[in-house]
Tab-separated table of C-alpha atoms in Angstrom:
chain	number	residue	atom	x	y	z
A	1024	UNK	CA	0.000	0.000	0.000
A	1025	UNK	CA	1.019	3.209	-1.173
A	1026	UNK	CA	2.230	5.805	1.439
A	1027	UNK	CA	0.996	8.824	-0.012
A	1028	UNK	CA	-2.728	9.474	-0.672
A	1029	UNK	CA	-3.236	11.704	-4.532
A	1030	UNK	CA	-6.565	13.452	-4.516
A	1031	UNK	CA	-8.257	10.240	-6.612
A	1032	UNK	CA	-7.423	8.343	-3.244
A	1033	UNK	CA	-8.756	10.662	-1.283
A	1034	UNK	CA	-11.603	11.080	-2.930
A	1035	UNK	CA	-12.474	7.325	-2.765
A	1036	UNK	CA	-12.198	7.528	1.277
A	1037	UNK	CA	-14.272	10.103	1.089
A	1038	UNK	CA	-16.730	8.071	-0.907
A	1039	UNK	CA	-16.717	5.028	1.216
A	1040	UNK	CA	-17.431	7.519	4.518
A	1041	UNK	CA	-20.103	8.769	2.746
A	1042	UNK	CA	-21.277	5.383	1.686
A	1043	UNK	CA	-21.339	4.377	5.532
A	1044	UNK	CA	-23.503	7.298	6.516
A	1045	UNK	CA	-26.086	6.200	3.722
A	1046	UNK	CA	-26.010	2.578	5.350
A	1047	UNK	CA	-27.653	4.238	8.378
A	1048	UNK	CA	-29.902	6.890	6.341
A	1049	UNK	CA	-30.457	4.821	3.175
A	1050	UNK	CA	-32.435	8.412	1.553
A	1051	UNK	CA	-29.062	10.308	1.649
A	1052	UNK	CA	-28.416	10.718	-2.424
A	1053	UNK	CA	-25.020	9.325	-3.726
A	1054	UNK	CA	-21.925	12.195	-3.249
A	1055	UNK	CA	-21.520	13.130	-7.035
A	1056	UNK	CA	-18.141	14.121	-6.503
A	1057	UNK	CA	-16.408	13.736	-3.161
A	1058	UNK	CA	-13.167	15.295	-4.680
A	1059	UNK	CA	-15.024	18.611	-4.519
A	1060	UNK	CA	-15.070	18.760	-0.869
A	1061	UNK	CA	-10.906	18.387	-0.895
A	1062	UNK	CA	-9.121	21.916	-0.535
A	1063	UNK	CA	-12.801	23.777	-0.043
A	1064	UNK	CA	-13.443	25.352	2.548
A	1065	UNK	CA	-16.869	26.991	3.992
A	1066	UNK	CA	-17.236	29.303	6.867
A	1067	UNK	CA	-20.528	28.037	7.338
A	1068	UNK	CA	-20.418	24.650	6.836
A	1069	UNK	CA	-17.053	23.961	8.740
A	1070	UNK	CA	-13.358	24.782	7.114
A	1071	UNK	CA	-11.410	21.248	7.816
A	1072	UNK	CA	-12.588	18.446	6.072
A	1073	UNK	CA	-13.344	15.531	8.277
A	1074	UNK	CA	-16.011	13.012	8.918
A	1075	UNK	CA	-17.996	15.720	11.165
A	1076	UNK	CA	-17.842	17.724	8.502
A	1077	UNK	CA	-18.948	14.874	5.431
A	1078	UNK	CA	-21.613	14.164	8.313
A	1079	UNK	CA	-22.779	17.823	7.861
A	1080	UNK	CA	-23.013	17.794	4.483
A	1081	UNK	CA	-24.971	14.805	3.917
A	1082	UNK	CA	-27.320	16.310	6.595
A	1083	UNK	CA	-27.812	18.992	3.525
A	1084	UNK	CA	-28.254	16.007	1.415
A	1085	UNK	CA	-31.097	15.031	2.726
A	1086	UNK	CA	-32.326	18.243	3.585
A	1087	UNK	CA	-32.451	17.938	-0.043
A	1088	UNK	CA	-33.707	14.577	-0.709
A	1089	UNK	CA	-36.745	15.805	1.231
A	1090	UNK	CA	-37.149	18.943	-0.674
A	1091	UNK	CA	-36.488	21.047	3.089
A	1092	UNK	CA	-34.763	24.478	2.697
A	1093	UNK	CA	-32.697	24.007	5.524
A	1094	UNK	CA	-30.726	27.107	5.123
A	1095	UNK	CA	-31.108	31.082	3.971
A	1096	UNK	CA	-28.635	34.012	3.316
A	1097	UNK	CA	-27.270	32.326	0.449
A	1098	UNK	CA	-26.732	28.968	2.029
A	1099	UNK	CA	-24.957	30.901	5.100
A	1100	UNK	CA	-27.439	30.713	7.832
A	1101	UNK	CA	-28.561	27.418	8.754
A	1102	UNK	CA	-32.056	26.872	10.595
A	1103	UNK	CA	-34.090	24.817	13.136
A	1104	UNK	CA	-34.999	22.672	10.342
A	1105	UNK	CA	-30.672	21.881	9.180
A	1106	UNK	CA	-31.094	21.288	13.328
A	1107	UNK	CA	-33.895	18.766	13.325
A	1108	UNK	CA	-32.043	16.543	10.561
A	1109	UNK	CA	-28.769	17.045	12.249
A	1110	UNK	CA	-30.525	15.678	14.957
A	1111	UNK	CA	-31.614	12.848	13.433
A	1112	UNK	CA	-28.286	12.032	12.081
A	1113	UNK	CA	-25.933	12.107	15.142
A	1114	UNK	CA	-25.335	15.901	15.459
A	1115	UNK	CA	-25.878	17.993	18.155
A	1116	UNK	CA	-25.813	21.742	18.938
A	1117	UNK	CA	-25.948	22.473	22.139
A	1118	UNK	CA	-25.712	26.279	22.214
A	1119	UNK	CA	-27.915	29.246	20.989
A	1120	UNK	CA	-27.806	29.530	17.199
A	1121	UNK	CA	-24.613	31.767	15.747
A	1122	UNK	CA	-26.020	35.179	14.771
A	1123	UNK	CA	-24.978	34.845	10.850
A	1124	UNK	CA	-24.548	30.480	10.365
A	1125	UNK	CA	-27.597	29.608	12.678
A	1126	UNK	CA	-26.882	25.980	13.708
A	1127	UNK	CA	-23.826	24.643	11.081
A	1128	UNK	CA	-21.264	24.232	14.115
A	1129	UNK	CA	-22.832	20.516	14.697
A	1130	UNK	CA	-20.436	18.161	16.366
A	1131	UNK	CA	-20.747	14.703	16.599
A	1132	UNK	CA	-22.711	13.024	19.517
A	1133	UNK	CA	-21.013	10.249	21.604
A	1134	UNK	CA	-22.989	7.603	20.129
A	1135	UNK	CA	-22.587	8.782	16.594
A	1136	UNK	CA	-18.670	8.497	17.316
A	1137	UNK	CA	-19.108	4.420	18.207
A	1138	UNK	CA	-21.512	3.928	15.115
A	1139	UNK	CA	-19.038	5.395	12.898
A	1140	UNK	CA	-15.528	4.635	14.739
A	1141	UNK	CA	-13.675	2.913	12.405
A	1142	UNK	CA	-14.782	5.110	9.446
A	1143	UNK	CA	-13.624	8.017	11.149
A	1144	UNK	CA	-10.201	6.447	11.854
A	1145	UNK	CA	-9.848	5.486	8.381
A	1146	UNK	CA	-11.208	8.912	6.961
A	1147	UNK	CA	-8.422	10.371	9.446
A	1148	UNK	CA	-5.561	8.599	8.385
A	1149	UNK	CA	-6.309	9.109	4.747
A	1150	UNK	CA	-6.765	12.968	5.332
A	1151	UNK	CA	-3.332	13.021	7.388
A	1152	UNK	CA	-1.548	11.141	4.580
A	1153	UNK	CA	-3.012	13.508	2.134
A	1154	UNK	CA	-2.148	16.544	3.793
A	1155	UNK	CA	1.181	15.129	4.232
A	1156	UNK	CA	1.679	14.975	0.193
A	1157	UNK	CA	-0.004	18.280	-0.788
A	1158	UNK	CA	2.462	20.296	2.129
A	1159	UNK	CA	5.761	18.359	1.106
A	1160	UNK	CA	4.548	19.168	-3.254
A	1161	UNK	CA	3.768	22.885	-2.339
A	1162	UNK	CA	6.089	23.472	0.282
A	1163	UNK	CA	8.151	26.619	-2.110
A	1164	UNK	CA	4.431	27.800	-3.257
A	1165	UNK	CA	2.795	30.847	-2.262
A	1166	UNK	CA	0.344	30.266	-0.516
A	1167	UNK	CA	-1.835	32.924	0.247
A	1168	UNK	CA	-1.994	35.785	3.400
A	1169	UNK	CA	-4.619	33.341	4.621
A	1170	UNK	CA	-2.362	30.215	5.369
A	1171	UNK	CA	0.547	32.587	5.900
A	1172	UNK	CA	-1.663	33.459	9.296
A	1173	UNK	CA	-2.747	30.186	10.079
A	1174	UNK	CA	-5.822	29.923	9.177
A	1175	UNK	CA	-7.245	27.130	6.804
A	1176	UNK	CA	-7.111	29.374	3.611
A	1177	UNK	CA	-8.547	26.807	1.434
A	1178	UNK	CA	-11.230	29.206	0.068
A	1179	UNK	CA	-8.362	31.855	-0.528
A	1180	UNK	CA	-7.868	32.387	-4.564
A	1181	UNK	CA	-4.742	34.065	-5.704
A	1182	UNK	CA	-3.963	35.133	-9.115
A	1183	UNK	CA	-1.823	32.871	-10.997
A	1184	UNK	CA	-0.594	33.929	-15.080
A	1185	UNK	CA	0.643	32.675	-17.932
A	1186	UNK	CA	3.520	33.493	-19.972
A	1187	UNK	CA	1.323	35.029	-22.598
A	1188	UNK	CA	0.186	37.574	-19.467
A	1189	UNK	CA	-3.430	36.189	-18.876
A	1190	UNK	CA	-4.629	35.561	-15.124
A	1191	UNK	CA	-7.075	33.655	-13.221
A	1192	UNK	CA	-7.777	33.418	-9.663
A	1193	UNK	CA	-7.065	29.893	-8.097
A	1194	UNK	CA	-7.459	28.321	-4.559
A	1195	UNK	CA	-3.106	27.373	-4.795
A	1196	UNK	CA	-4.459	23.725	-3.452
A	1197	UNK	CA	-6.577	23.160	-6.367
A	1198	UNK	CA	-3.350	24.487	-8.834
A	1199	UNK	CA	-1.108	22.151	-6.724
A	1200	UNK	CA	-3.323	18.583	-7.622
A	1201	UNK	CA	-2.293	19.832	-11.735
A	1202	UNK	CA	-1.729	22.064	-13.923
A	1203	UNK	CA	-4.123	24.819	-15.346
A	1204	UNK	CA	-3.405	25.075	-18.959
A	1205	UNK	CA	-4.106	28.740	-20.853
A	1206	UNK	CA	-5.870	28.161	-24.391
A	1207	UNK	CA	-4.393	31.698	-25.236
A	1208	UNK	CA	-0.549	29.801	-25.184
A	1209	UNK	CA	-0.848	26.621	-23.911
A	1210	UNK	CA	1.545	27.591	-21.040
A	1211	UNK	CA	0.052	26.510	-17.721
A	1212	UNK	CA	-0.810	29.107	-15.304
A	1213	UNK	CA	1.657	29.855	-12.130
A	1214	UNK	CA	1.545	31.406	-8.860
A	1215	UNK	CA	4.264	33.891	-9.446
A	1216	UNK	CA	6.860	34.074	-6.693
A	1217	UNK	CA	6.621	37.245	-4.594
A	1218	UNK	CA	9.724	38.791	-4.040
A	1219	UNK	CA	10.957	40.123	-0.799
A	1220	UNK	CA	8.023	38.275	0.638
A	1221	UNK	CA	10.461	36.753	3.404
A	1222	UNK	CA	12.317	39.983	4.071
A	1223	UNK	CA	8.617	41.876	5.205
């Protein structure tokens, strides 16, 4: 077995966690594509990606399933209803809601952590792995003011360019898993090194 987890590997843990929850909520739709949640991050819906957080998500999933609007404010502010399936699925909130994300800081009750044990464990030491492989490739990448701070940054687009002089803005994880090539050139887009960033 490999040491290193690539994004496709990931991804596949992620499907299998997500797989386990729908053994214990068979309505919760399939995850189209689990390598979406890798390198996103959501204020609302929790920035780190772990199995609390895949548990949160497929609360939304069948939020949906049902045809509930479990949140408002563009997706930001999650209600009593997001609450009542969370509920349901292992997920408690045992404060008032936040002012602008309502109830999305669920955590997972103690018997949804011995349902889903080994999962978790697994999910965990996939994540670690692949966190490992993604720091060690884009160690000498800029990264962003947001993970030059500490703070998760995956949301944080920067702009990378071409050598033909067009630029797009990219989260630098998402530019890290490969390349973005420009149709103007053919060149692939880079995160251009800023100099005298170490001296400030």
């Amino acid at each position: 077995m490999s040491t290193t987890q690539t994004p496709p590997v990931l991804a596949a843990e992620l499907a299998e966690a997500w797989a386990d929850i729908q053994r214990y909520h068979p309505e919760l739709p399939d995850l189209a594509a689990p390598e979406s949640l890798i390198g996103e991050s959501s204020s609302a819906c929790g920035h780190e990606l772990s199995f609390e957080r895949l548990l949160h998500e497929a609360v939304h999933g069948i939020a949906a399933a049902r045809g509930i609007r479990d949140t408002s404010r563009a997706g930001r502010y999650h209600n009593r209803r997001f609450l009542a399936i969370a509920e349901e699925m292992g997920l408690d909130h045992p404060e008032e809601p936040h002012p602008s994300s309502g109830f999305s800081l669920v955590t997972l009750t103690p018997e949804a952590k011995r349902r889903y044990r080994p999962t978790i464990d697994q999910l965990q030491r996939a994540l670690k792995a692949h966190t490992a492989a993604t720091s060690a490739d884009t160690a000498r990448s800029f990264r962003g003011p947001a993970a030059r701070h500490g703070s998760s940054g995956g949301g944080v687009r920067v702009k990378a360019v071409c050598d033909c002089g067009r630029n797009v803005r990219v989260v630098p994880s998402v530019l890290a898993q490969a390349p973005i090539v420009c149709g103007g050139c053919g060149k692939p887009f880079r995160i251009p090194e800023i100099v005298g960033a170490a001296a400030g």
